[in-house]
Amino acid sequence: MLGMTKRPFMALAASTALIAAAPAFAQDNEEIVLGGSLPLTGVFGFAGVAIEAGIQDYLKILNEEGGINGRKVRLAYEDTGYQVDQSVAVFNKLTSQNKNVHLYYGDSTAFSRTINPELVRRGDILMAGASFATEINDPENFAPQFIAGPDYTEMYSILLEYIAKEKPGAKLVFVNSDTEFGRDPIESSTARAKELGLEVVEQIITPPGAVDVSTEVLKLRRSRPDYAIFHGYILAPLPEFMTQAKQLGLDSQFMGTFWSMDNSIWDSVGEVADGFMGVMPYRYYYDEEEAPMLKRIRELRPTYQSTGYMQGFLTAMLMGEAVKRTLDAGQELTSQNMKAALN
């Protein structure tokens, strides 16, 4: 398991695990295709649109500088609506209609799991995506995939360890969406909380885009936790949850994982959001500390770009670096070689 901190970081779930497959290899001067099953509509459409923009901008910068060893990289993608069957259909379509698909961005935990046997069979694609699922952070069973950051269990652990130091014996409530994304860290994090001497007094599950959360807020009021941790949401119902909780006089500290850490989520909430804390693996668009690539992003995009944009941009950057290191070593673009290049 990776060691994480609360400061911005980049941690790779890379391994040297081998996969026995026989891919078809491309000509040296042909373009490289980054395929994408992207959730441009549906409950996570907000994130998908930002992710696509981040990937495209990185590839624009990369290609303007000559590509990778003279080979341009192109994004080929379609909308999935965050539906796993559609995600698989898009994968099959893109990999059959495009040559040299050596990189792929997936939209969900369910897709990452479903498509993994095909990635292993092909042996010529390195994949990452929007999911930070704990099970994907497994170099043996998910050898062709990596995570561009901590997995969801690690994110929870960061928060729980902080809580244990700040308020030993604190009471907690977990608020999770009714998705694989949302349910991922519940069991492991409940156990981790117990190890740290913390008490999980309630677990609340809601639909990912719920509008009416009044019943769930009443559960929160009855529990009166010291901390409430949200996971499995992009936008709704986080602002509604916090607004109603404050109206009921709750003074719980609200926290979240990566996908709830975008500034735009809280812009319209006002003072209710004051003090919200969470795990953010990347730099924010408005960070002032010197960062050459962040400067390039601001030149391309003069207005604020969301955390989804940063995630897509950095994931594409890591993919590009894996390809470059592999080609520089004189190796073929196999899943095995590209994954090992990230170590």
XYZ file of C-alpha atoms in Angstrom, residues 93-341:
249
model
C -15.855 0.165 -31.402
C -12.810 2.361 -30.888
C -10.319 -0.493 -30.753
C -11.749 -2.032 -33.924
C -11.949 1.218 -35.913
C -8.590 2.720 -34.884
C -5.087 1.354 -35.309
C -2.523 1.578 -32.535
C -4.839 2.097 -29.559
C -2.158 1.665 -26.902
C -3.706 3.887 -24.219
C -7.226 3.997 -22.818
C -9.203 6.132 -20.352
C -12.135 4.432 -18.615
C -15.126 6.052 -16.961
C -15.921 3.851 -13.973
C -14.990 1.076 -11.586
C -17.486 -1.278 -13.233
C -15.946 -0.694 -16.658
C -12.399 -1.102 -15.340
C -13.329 -4.472 -13.877
C -15.362 -5.638 -16.862
C -12.789 -4.758 -19.520
C -9.735 -6.010 -17.608
C -9.745 -9.567 -19.063
C -9.788 -8.076 -22.566
C -6.865 -5.803 -21.702
C -4.925 -8.815 -20.465
C -5.810 -10.804 -23.592
C -4.712 -8.013 -25.943
C -1.549 -7.122 -24.065
C -1.023 -3.846 -25.937
C -3.043 -1.265 -23.956
C -2.225 0.656 -20.767
C -5.373 1.932 -19.071
C -6.271 4.403 -16.333
C -9.388 6.453 -15.759
C -11.796 8.242 -13.498
C -11.940 5.415 -10.975
C -9.668 5.252 -7.947
C -11.196 1.914 -6.948
C -9.356 -0.027 -4.290
C -9.537 -3.297 -6.222
C -7.813 -1.767 -9.273
C -4.793 -0.920 -7.119
C -3.703 -4.537 -7.539
C -0.649 -5.092 -9.771
C -1.290 -8.823 -10.018
C -4.956 -8.930 -11.003
C -5.141 -5.553 -12.796
C -1.693 -5.557 -14.389
C -2.607 -3.461 -17.497
C -4.111 -0.658 -15.380
C -2.849 2.074 -13.064
C -4.421 4.728 -10.845
C -3.310 8.355 -11.133
C -3.468 8.942 -7.385
C -4.439 7.187 -4.132
C -7.223 4.631 -4.184
C -10.475 5.299 -2.334
C -9.467 3.288 0.737
C -6.233 5.273 0.956
C -8.184 8.532 0.673
C -10.380 7.482 3.592
C -7.305 6.453 5.570
C -5.816 9.932 5.109
C -8.976 11.467 6.568
C -9.329 8.925 9.382
C -5.728 9.331 10.492
C -6.187 13.098 10.564
C -9.361 12.727 12.654
C -7.681 10.325 15.089
C -4.969 12.915 15.755
C -7.342 15.872 16.004
C -10.080 14.243 18.097
C -9.291 10.789 19.514
C -12.389 8.620 19.905
C -14.462 10.784 17.558
C -17.894 9.705 16.301
C -18.193 9.397 12.514
C -20.905 9.106 9.891
C -20.107 7.835 6.393
C -22.329 9.269 3.637
C -21.931 7.318 0.391
C -23.625 7.187 -2.996
C -25.390 3.986 -4.004
C -22.808 3.149 -6.677
C -19.739 0.920 -6.827
C -17.771 4.149 -6.627
C -19.589 5.121 -3.445
C -19.601 1.740 -1.709
C -15.953 0.943 -2.438
C -14.260 2.007 0.823
C -17.057 1.447 3.341
C -16.074 -1.960 4.728
C -12.313 -1.401 4.796
C -12.665 2.119 6.202
C -15.050 1.015 8.941
C -12.409 -1.491 10.018
C -9.676 1.146 9.796
C -11.708 3.553 11.923
C -12.039 0.886 14.607
C -8.274 0.302 14.547
C -7.788 4.020 15.150
C -10.226 4.095 18.066
C -12.935 5.931 16.118
C -16.628 5.004 16.146
C -18.711 4.847 12.953
C -22.176 5.531 14.373
C -24.118 5.641 11.080
C -23.733 4.772 7.397
C -26.000 6.722 5.049
C -26.505 5.650 1.424
C -28.162 7.926 -1.160
C -28.633 7.933 -4.955
C -25.646 9.672 -6.613
C -27.652 12.650 -7.868
C -30.234 12.864 -5.093
C -32.129 16.145 -4.728
C -34.249 15.472 -1.639
C -31.986 14.401 1.216
C -34.194 15.524 4.104
C -34.632 11.971 5.436
C -30.887 11.353 5.355
C -30.161 14.665 7.072
C -32.473 13.645 9.918
C -30.378 10.489 10.344
C -27.336 12.713 10.573
C -29.062 14.868 13.175
C -29.933 11.842 15.320
C -26.353 10.578 15.159
C -24.749 13.979 15.832
C -21.291 12.893 14.649
C -18.109 14.829 15.173
C -17.234 14.219 11.513
C -19.232 13.283 8.409
C -17.298 11.923 5.418
C -18.887 12.105 1.961
C -17.821 9.766 -0.828
C -19.207 8.815 -4.229
C -20.501 12.199 -5.355
C -19.488 14.897 -7.848
C -22.098 17.625 -7.275
C -25.537 16.892 -5.795
C -26.412 16.268 -3.039
C -23.409 17.673 -1.175
C -24.482 21.352 -0.988
C -28.054 20.367 -0.076
C -26.809 18.010 2.631
C -24.595 20.593 4.274
C -27.107 23.424 4.011
C -29.867 21.427 5.699
C -27.485 20.086 8.349
C -26.390 23.598 9.297
C -30.021 24.760 9.394
C -30.700 22.014 11.939
C -27.870 23.279 14.113
C -25.363 20.502 13.473
C -21.759 21.483 14.079
C -20.215 18.351 12.542
C -17.017 18.734 10.518
C -17.725 17.780 6.886
C -15.075 16.029 4.799
C -14.794 14.404 1.382
C -12.645 12.456 -1.042
C -11.202 13.677 -4.338
C -14.312 13.936 -6.508
C -15.983 16.246 -3.973
C -13.029 18.626 -3.766
C -13.743 20.885 -6.726
C -14.054 24.585 -5.962
C -17.087 25.008 -8.235
C -19.144 22.625 -6.091
C -18.987 25.020 -3.176
C -19.029 28.411 -4.920
C -22.787 28.829 -4.629
C -23.038 27.380 -1.130
C -21.405 30.264 0.687
C -20.618 30.183 4.392
C -22.190 26.754 4.831
C -19.157 25.257 3.096
C -16.622 26.996 5.328
C -14.293 24.454 6.882
C -15.011 21.637 4.419
C -11.909 19.437 4.140
C -10.832 16.603 1.896
C -8.202 14.763 -0.093
C -6.842 16.528 -3.185
C -3.979 14.703 -4.968
C -3.314 17.411 -7.571
C -2.618 21.112 -7.853
C -5.593 23.453 -8.032
C -5.861 25.705 -11.076
C -5.346 28.787 -8.909
C -2.358 27.489 -6.886
C 0.357 30.137 -6.749
C 3.393 27.941 -6.122
C 5.680 27.785 -9.173
C 4.680 25.027 -11.606
C 5.640 25.286 -15.311
C 2.894 22.992 -16.589
C 0.245 24.759 -14.518
C 1.400 27.975 -16.165
C 0.875 26.360 -19.582
C -2.619 25.309 -18.555
C -3.504 28.859 -17.554
C -2.224 30.105 -20.914
C -4.498 27.637 -22.702
C -7.440 28.170 -20.350
C -7.587 31.675 -18.790
C -10.598 30.738 -16.651
C -10.831 28.275 -13.760
C -10.546 24.582 -14.653
C -11.995 21.936 -12.359
C -10.327 19.060 -10.567
C -11.693 16.732 -13.265
C -9.692 18.697 -15.829
C -6.539 18.335 -13.733
C -7.156 14.606 -13.323
C -7.605 14.084 -17.056
C -4.569 16.231 -17.888
C -2.261 14.462 -15.439
C -3.500 10.989 -16.379
C -2.768 11.705 -20.049
C 0.643 13.082 -19.070
C 1.503 9.889 -17.198
C 0.345 7.781 -20.130
C 2.501 9.824 -22.483
C 5.495 9.451 -20.191
C 4.988 5.673 -20.067
C 4.985 5.522 -23.870
C 8.061 7.759 -24.150
C 10.092 5.753 -21.659
C 9.112 2.522 -23.392
C 10.100 3.766 -26.852
C 13.298 5.355 -25.533
C 14.251 1.939 -24.169
C 13.753 0.437 -27.628
C 10.851 -1.682 -26.425
C 7.493 -2.508 -27.992
C 4.352 -0.774 -26.716
C 2.987 -3.641 -24.669
C 0.931 -3.302 -21.503
C 3.770 -4.944 -19.610
C 6.464 -2.611 -20.887
C 4.437 0.574 -20.465
C 3.312 -0.359 -16.945
C 6.880 -1.191 -15.924
C 8.033 2.145 -17.348
